[in-house]
Tab-separated table of C-alpha atoms and ligand atoms in Angstrom:
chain	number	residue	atom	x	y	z
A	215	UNK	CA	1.410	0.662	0.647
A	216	UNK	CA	0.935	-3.004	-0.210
A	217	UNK	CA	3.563	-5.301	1.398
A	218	UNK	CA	3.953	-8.879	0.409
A	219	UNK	CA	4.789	-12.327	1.169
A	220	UNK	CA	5.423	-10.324	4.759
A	221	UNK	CA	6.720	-11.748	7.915
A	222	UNK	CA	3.958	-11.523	10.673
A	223	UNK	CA	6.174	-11.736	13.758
A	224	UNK	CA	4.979	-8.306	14.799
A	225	UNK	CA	1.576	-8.867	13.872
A	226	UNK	CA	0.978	-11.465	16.461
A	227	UNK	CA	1.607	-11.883	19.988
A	228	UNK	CA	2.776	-15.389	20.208
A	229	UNK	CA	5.514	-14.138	18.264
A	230	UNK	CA	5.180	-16.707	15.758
A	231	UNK	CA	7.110	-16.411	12.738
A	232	UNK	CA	4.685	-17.138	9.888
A	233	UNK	CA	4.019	-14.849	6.179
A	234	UNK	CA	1.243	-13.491	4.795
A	235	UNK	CA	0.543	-12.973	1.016
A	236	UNK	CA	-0.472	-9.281	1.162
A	237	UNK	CA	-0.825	-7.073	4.126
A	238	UNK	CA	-2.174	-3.332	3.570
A	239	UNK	CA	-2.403	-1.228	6.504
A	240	UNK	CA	-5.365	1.535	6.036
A	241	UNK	CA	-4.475	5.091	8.167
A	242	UNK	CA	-8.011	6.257	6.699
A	243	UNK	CA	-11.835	4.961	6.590
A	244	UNK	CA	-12.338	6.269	3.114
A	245	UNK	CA	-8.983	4.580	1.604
A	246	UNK	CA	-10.370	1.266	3.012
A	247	UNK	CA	-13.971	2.180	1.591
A	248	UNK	CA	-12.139	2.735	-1.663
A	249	UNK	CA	-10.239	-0.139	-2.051
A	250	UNK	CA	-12.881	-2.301	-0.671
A	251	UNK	CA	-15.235	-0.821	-3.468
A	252	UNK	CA	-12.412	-1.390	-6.039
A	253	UNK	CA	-12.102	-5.728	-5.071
A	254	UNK	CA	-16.210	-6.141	-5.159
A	255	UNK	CA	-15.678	-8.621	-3.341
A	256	UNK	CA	-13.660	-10.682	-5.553
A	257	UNK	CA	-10.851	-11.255	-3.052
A	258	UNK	CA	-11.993	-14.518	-0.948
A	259	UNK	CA	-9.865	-14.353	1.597
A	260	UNK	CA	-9.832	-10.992	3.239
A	261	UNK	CA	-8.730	-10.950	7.408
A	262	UNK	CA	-8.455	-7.901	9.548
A	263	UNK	CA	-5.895	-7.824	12.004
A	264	UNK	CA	-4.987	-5.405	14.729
A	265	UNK	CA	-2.438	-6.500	16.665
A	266	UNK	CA	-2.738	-9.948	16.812
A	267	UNK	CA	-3.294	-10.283	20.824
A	268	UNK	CA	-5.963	-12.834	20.141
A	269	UNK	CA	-4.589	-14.520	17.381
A	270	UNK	CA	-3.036	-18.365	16.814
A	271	UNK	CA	-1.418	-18.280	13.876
A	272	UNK	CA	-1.104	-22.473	12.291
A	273	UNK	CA	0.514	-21.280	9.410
A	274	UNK	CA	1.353	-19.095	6.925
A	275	UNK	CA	-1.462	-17.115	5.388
A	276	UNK	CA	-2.716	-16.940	2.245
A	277	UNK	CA	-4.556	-14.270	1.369
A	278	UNK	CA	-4.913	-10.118	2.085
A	279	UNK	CA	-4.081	-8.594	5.797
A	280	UNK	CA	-6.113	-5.876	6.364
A	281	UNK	CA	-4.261	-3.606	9.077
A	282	UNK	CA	-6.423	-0.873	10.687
A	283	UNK	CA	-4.297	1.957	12.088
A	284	UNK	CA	-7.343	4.732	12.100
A	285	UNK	CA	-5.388	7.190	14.968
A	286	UNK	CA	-7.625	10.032	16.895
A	287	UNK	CA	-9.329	9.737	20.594
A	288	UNK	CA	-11.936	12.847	20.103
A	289	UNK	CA	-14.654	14.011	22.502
A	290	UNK	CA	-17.476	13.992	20.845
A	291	UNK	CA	-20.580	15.194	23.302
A	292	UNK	CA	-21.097	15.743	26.827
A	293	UNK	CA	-24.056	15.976	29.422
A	294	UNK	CA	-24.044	16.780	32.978
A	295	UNK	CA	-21.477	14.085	34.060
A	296	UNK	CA	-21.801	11.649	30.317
A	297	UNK	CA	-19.366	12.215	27.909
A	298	UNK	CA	-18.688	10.128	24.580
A	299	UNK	CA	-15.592	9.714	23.682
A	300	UNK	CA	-15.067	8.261	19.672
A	301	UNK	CA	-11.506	6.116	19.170
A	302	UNK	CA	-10.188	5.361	15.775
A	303	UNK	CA	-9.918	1.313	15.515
A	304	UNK	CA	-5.666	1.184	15.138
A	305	UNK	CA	-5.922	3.915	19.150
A	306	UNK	CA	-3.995	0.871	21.213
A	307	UNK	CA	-6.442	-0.014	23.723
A	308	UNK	CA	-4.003	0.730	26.502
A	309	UNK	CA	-3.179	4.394	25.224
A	310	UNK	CA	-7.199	5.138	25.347
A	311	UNK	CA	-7.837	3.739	28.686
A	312	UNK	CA	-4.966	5.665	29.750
A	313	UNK	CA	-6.131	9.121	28.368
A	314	UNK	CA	-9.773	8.908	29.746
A	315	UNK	CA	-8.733	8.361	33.008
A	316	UNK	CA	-6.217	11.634	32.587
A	317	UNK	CA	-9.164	13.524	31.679
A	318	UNK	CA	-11.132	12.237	34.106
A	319	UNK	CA	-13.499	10.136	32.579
A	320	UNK	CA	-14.257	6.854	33.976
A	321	UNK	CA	-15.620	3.153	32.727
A	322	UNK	CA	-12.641	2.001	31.487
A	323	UNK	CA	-10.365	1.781	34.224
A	324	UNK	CA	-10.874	-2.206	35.097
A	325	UNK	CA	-9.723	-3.039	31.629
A	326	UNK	CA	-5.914	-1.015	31.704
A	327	UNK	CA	-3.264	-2.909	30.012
A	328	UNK	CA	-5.496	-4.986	28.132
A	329	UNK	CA	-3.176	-5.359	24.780
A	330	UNK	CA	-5.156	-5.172	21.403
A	331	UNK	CA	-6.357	-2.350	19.594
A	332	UNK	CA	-9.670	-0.747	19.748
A	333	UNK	CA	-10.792	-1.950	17.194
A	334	UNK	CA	-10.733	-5.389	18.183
A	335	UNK	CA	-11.996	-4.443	21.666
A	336	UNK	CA	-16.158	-5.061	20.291
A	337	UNK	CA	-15.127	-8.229	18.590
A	338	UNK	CA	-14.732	-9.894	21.466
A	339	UNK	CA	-15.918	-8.127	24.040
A	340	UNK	CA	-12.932	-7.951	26.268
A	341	UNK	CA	-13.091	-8.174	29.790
A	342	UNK	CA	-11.559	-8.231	32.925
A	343	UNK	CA	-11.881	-7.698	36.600
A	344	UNK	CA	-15.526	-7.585	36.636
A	345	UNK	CA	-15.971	-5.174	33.511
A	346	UNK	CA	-16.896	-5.913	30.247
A	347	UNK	CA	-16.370	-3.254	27.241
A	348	UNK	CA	-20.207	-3.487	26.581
A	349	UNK	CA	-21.157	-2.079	29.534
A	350	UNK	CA	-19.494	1.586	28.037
A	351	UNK	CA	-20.262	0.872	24.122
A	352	UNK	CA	-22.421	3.688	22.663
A	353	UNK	CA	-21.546	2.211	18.985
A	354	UNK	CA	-19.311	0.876	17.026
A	355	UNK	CA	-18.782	2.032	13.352
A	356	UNK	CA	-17.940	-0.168	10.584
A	357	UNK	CA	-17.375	-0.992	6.744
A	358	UNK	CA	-18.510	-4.123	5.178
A	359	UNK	CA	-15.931	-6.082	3.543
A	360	UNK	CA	-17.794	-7.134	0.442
A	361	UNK	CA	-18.729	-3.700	-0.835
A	362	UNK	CA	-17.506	-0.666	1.298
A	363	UNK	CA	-20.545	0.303	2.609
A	364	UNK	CA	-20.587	1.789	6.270
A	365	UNK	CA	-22.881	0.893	9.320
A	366	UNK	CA	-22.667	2.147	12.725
A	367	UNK	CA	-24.082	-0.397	15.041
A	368	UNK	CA	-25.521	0.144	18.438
A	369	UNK	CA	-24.748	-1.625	21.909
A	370	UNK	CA	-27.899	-3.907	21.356
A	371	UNK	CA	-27.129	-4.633	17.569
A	372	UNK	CA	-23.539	-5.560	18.654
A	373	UNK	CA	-25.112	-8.385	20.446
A	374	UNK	CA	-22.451	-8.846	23.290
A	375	UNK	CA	-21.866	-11.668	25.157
A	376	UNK	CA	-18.793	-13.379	27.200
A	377	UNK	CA	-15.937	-13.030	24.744
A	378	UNK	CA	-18.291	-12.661	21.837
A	379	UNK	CA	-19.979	-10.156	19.289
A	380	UNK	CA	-22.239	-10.112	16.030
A	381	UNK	CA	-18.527	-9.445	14.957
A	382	UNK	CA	-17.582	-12.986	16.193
A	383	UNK	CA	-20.688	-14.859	15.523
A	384	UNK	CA	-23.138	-14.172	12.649
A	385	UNK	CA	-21.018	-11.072	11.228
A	386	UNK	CA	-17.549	-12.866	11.291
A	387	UNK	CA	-15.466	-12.003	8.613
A	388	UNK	CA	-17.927	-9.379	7.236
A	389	UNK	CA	-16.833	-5.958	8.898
A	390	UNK	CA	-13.718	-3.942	9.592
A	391	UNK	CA	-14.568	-2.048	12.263
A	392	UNK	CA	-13.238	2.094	12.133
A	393	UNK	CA	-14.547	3.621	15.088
A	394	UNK	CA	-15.526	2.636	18.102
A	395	UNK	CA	-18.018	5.203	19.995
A	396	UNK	CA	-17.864	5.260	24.432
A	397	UNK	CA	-20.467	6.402	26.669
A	398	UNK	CA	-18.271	7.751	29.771
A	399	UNK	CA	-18.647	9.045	33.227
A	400	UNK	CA	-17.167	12.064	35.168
A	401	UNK	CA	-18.985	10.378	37.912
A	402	UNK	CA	-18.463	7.176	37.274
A	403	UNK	CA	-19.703	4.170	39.431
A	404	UNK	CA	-16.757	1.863	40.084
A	405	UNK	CA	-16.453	-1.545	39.902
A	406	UNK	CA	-14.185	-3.183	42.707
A	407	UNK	CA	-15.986	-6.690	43.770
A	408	UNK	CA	-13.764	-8.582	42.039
A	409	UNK	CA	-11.153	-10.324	44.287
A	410	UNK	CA	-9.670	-7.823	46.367
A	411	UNK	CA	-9.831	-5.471	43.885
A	412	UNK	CA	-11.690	-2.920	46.981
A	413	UNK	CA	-9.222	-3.821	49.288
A	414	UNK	CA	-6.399	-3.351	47.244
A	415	UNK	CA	-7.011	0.044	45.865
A	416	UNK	CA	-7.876	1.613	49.600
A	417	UNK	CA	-4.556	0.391	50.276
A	418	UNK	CA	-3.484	3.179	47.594
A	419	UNK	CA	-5.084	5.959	49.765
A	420	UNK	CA	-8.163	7.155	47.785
A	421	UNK	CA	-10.683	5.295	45.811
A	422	UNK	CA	-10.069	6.794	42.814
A	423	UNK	CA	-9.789	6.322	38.661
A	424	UNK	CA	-5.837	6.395	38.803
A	425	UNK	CA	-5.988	4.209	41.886
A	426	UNK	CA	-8.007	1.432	40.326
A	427	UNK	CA	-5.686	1.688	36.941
A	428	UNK	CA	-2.805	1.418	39.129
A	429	UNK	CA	-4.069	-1.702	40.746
A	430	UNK	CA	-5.539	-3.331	37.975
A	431	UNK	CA	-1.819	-2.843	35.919
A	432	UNK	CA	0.094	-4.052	39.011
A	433	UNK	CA	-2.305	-7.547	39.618
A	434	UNK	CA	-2.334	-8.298	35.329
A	435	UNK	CA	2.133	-8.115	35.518
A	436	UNK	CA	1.997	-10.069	38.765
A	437	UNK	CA	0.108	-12.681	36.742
A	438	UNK	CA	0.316	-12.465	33.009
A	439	UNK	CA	3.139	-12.777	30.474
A	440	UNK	CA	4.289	-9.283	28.871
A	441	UNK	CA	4.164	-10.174	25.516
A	442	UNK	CA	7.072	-8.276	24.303
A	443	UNK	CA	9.058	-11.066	26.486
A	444	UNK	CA	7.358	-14.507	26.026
A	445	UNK	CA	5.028	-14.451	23.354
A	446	UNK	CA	1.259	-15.341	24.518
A	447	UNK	CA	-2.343	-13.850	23.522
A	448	UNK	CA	-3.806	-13.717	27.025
A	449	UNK	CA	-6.366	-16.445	28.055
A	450	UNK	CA	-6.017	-19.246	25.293
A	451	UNK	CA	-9.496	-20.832	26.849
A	452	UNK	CA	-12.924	-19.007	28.048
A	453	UNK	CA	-14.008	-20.056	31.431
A	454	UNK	CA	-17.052	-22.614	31.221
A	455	UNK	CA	-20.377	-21.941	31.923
A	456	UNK	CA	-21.937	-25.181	33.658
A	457	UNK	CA	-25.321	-26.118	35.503
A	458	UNK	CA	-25.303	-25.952	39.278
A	459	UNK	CA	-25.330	-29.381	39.520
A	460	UNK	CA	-22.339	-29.676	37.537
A	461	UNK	CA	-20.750	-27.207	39.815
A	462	UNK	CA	-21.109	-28.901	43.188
A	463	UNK	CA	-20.100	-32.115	41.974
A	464	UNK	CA	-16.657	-30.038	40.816
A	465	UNK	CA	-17.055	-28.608	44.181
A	466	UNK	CA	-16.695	-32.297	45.725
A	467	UNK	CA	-13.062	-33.124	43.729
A	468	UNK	CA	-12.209	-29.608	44.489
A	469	UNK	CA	-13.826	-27.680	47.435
A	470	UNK	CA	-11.441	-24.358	46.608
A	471	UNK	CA	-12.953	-23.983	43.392
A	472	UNK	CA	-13.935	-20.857	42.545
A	473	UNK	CA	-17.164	-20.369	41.102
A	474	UNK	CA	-19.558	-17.556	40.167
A	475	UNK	CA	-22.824	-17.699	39.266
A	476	UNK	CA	-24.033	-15.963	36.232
A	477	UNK	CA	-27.403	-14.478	35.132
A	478	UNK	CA	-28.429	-16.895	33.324
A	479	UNK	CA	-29.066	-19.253	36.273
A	480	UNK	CA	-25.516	-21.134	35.225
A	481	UNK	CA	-22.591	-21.489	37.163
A	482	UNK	CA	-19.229	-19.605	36.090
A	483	UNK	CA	-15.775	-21.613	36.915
A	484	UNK	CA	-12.146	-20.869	36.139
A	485	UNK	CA	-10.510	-22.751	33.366
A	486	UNK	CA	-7.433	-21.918	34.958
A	487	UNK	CA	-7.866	-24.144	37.695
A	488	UNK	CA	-9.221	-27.151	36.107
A	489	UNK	CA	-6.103	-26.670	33.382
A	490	UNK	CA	-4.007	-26.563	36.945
A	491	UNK	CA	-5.765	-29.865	38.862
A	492	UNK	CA	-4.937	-31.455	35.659
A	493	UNK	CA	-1.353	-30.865	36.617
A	494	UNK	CA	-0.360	-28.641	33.355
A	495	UNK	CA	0.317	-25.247	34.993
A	496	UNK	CA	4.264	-24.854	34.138
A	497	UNK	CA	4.653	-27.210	31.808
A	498	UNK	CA	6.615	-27.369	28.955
A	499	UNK	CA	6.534	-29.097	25.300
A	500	UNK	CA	9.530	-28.060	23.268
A	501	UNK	CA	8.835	-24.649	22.965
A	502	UNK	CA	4.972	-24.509	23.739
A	503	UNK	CA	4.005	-24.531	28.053
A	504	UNK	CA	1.587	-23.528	30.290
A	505	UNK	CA	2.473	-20.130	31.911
A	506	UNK	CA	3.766	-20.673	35.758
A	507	UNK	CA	1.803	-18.360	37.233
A	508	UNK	CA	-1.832	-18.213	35.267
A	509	UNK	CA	-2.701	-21.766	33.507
A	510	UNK	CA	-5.079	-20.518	31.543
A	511	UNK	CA	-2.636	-18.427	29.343
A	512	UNK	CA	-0.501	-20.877	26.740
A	513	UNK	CA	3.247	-19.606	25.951
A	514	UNK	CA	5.642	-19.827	23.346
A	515	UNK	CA	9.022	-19.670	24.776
A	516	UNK	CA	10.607	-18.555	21.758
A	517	UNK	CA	10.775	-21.151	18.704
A	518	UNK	CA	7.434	-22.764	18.759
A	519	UNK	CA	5.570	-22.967	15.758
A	520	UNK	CA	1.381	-22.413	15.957
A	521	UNK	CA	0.820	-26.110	15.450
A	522	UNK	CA	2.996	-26.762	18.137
A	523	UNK	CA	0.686	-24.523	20.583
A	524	UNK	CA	-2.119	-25.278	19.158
A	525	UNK	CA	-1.642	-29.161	19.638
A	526	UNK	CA	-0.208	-28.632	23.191
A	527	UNK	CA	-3.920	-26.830	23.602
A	528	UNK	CA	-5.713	-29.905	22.204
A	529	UNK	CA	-3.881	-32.019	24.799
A	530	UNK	CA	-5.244	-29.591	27.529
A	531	UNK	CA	-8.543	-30.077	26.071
A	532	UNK	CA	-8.143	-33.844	26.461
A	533	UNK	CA	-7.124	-34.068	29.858
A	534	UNK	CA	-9.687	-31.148	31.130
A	535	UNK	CA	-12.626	-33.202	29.550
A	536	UNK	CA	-11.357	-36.815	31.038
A	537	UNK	CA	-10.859	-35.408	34.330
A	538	UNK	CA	-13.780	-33.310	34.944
A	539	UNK	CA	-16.180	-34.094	31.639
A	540	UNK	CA	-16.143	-30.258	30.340
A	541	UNK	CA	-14.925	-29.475	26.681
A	542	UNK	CA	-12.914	-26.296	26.997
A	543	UNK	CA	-13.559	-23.291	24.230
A	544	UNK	CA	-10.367	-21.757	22.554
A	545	UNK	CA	-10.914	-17.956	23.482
A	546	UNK	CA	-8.396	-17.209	20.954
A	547	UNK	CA	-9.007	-17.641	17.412
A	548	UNK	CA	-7.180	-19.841	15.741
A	549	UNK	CA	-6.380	-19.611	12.054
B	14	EPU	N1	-6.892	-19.917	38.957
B	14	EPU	C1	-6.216	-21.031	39.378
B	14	EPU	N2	-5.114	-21.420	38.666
B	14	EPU	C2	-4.655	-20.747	37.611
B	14	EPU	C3	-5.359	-19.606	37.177
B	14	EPU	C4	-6.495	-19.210	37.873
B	14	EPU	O1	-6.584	-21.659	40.341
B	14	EPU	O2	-3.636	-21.144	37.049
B	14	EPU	C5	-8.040	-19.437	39.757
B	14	EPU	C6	-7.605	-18.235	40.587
B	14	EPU	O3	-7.109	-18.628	41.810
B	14	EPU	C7	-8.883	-17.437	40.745
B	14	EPU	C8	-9.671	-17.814	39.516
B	14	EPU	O4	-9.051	-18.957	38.934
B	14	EPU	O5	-9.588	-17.815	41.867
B	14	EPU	C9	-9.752	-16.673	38.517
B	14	EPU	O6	-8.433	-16.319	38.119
B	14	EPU	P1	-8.116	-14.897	37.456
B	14	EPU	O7	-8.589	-13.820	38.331
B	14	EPU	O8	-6.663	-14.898	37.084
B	14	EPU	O9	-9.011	-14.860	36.185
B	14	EPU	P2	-9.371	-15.899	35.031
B	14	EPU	O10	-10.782	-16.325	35.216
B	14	EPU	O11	-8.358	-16.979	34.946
B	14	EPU	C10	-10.343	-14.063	33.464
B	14	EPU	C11	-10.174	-13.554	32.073
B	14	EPU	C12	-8.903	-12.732	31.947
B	14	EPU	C13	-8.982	-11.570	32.916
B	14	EPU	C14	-9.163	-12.137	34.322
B	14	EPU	C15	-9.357	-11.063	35.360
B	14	EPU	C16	-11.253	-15.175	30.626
B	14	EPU	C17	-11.083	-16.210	29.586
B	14	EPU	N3	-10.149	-14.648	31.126
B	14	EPU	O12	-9.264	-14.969	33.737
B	14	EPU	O13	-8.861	-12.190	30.635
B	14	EPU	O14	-7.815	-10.772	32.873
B	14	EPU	O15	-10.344	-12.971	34.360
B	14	EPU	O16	-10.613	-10.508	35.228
B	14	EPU	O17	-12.389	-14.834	30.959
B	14	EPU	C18	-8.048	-12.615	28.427
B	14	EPU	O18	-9.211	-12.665	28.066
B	14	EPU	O19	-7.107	-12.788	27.615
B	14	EPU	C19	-7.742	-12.383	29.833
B	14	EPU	C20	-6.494	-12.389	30.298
């Protein structure tokens, strides 16, 4: 099925009301192999989109949607307490997190609620609460958008970093990813150092996989936007990396700033707070604000087009890098 000049207002998370030439959605690796094999490459402008949680849309586009919706959460091996657990790339993240935990398998519990599809989980390595989906990637399968041709790619060839991939950097635009492989844990070490993650969850009674998921979905709707009520794609900025020097100096205009170091010997701070001292958290610009409760995530209130956000972002930008020197980085990608 081939639909054209389509609208994209479910495809995206802001909401935005924009078209696209062509979008094909692909239930099946080998139909995309197929038709990938039949364009040679010819077609220029070829985009994968899941659900568009990440996505700014500045226009219309022109050009082919590719739309994974590869279905299936199988079990594919398992070893004293490991198990791997293979996801087909349309599996919404949320509905996978929720089923390993069911079955007991942890690693995954941190990132509940996340919205997206797996197979845009790699891509950008999604995070939260202290837990990055590297740290359960076994591999990620994938076919190359200028011939068909599949490659499975390992943790290390994925080359993860904060809110980044091969996908994002040198591969961008070159894969659709099918499959995404997980290395679980029926024993799983759990992460709870961030905020009062701990403290919160033994408040629940038990330490346990459910407990943590419960937490973590309770803390992301005290905070963040549902989508399906006022369009937003989570975090429009990533949170700076800066020297230490850099840090304490932020540290003299603002002693409560949070900061965490990193292992790379650089210092870790919130975007959300700088975006707040520079007195945008709430605010509105027509249709385009700064959420209430989390600056960091940019809003569309109902009838604001993608330039509109996207400019109201470059005015963040502005005032972030006049008040404190630092250049913010969209986290979302813009098109
Ligand atoms: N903060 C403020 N003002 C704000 C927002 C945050 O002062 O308006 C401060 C908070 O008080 C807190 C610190 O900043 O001390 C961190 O805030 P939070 O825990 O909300 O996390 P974040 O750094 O703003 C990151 C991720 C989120 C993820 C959370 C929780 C990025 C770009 N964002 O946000 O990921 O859910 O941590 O782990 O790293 C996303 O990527 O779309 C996303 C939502």
């Amino acid at each position: 099925m081939i639909y054209e000049n389509i609208s994209l207002k479910k495809y995206n998370t802001f909401g935005l009301n924009v078209k696209a030439d062509r979008l094909i959605p692909f239930k099946h690796e080998e139909n995309v192999i197929s038709f990938l094999r039949q364009q040679g490459g010819s077609e220029q402008s070829l985009f994968v989109i899941g659900q568009g949680s990440n996505l700014l849309f500045t226009g219309d586009f022109h050009g082919t949607l590719i739309h994974p919706e590869m279905e299936g959460i199988t079990l594919e091996g398992r070893k004293d307490d490991v198990v791997i657990i293979s996801s087909g790339a349309g599996v919404l993240w949320d509905k996978l997190v929720e089923s390993t935990i069911n079955n007991g398998f942890g690693g995954l519990e941190n990132l509940s609620l996340i919205p997206g599809s797996v197979g845009a989980a790699p891509v950008q390595n999604i995070g939260a609460y202290g837990v990055e989906v590297r740290n359960t990637i076994e591999r990620v399968r994938a076919v190359s958008l200028e011939n068909g041709s599949v490659r499975e790619f390992t943790n290390d060839e994925c080359q993860f970093g904060y809110r980044s991939s091969i996908f994002k950097g040198e591969l961008k635009g070159k894969y659709l990813i099918t499959k995404v492989y997980f290395r679980l844990s029926t024993r799983p070490k759990l992460s709870l150092e961030y905020g009062s993650l701990r403290e919160e969850v033994s408040k629940l009674g038990s330490v346990s996989l459910k407990n943590v998921r419960e937490i973590v979905i309770n803390t992301r709707k005290s905070k963040l936007p549902d989508p399906a009520i006022l369009g937003n794609a989570g975090s429009f900025f990533k949170n700076p990396a800066v020297s230490e020097s850099l840090a304490e100096e932020l540290k003299k205009k603002d002693p409560q700033l949070p900061v965490f170091n990193n292992d790379s010997g650089e210092v870790k701070i919130p975007a959300g707070r700088l975006i707040e001292l520079c007195g945008w958290k709430g605010r509105r610009i027509g249709d385009a604000g700064v959420h209430d409760r989390q600056a960091l995530v940019l809003v569309n209130f109902g009838r604001a087009t993608g330039k509109e956000i996207f400019d109201l972002s470059e005015k963040i930008k502005e005032s972030v890098f006049e008040k404190f020197g630092i250049m913010l980085e969209s986290e979302v990608e813009i098109l």
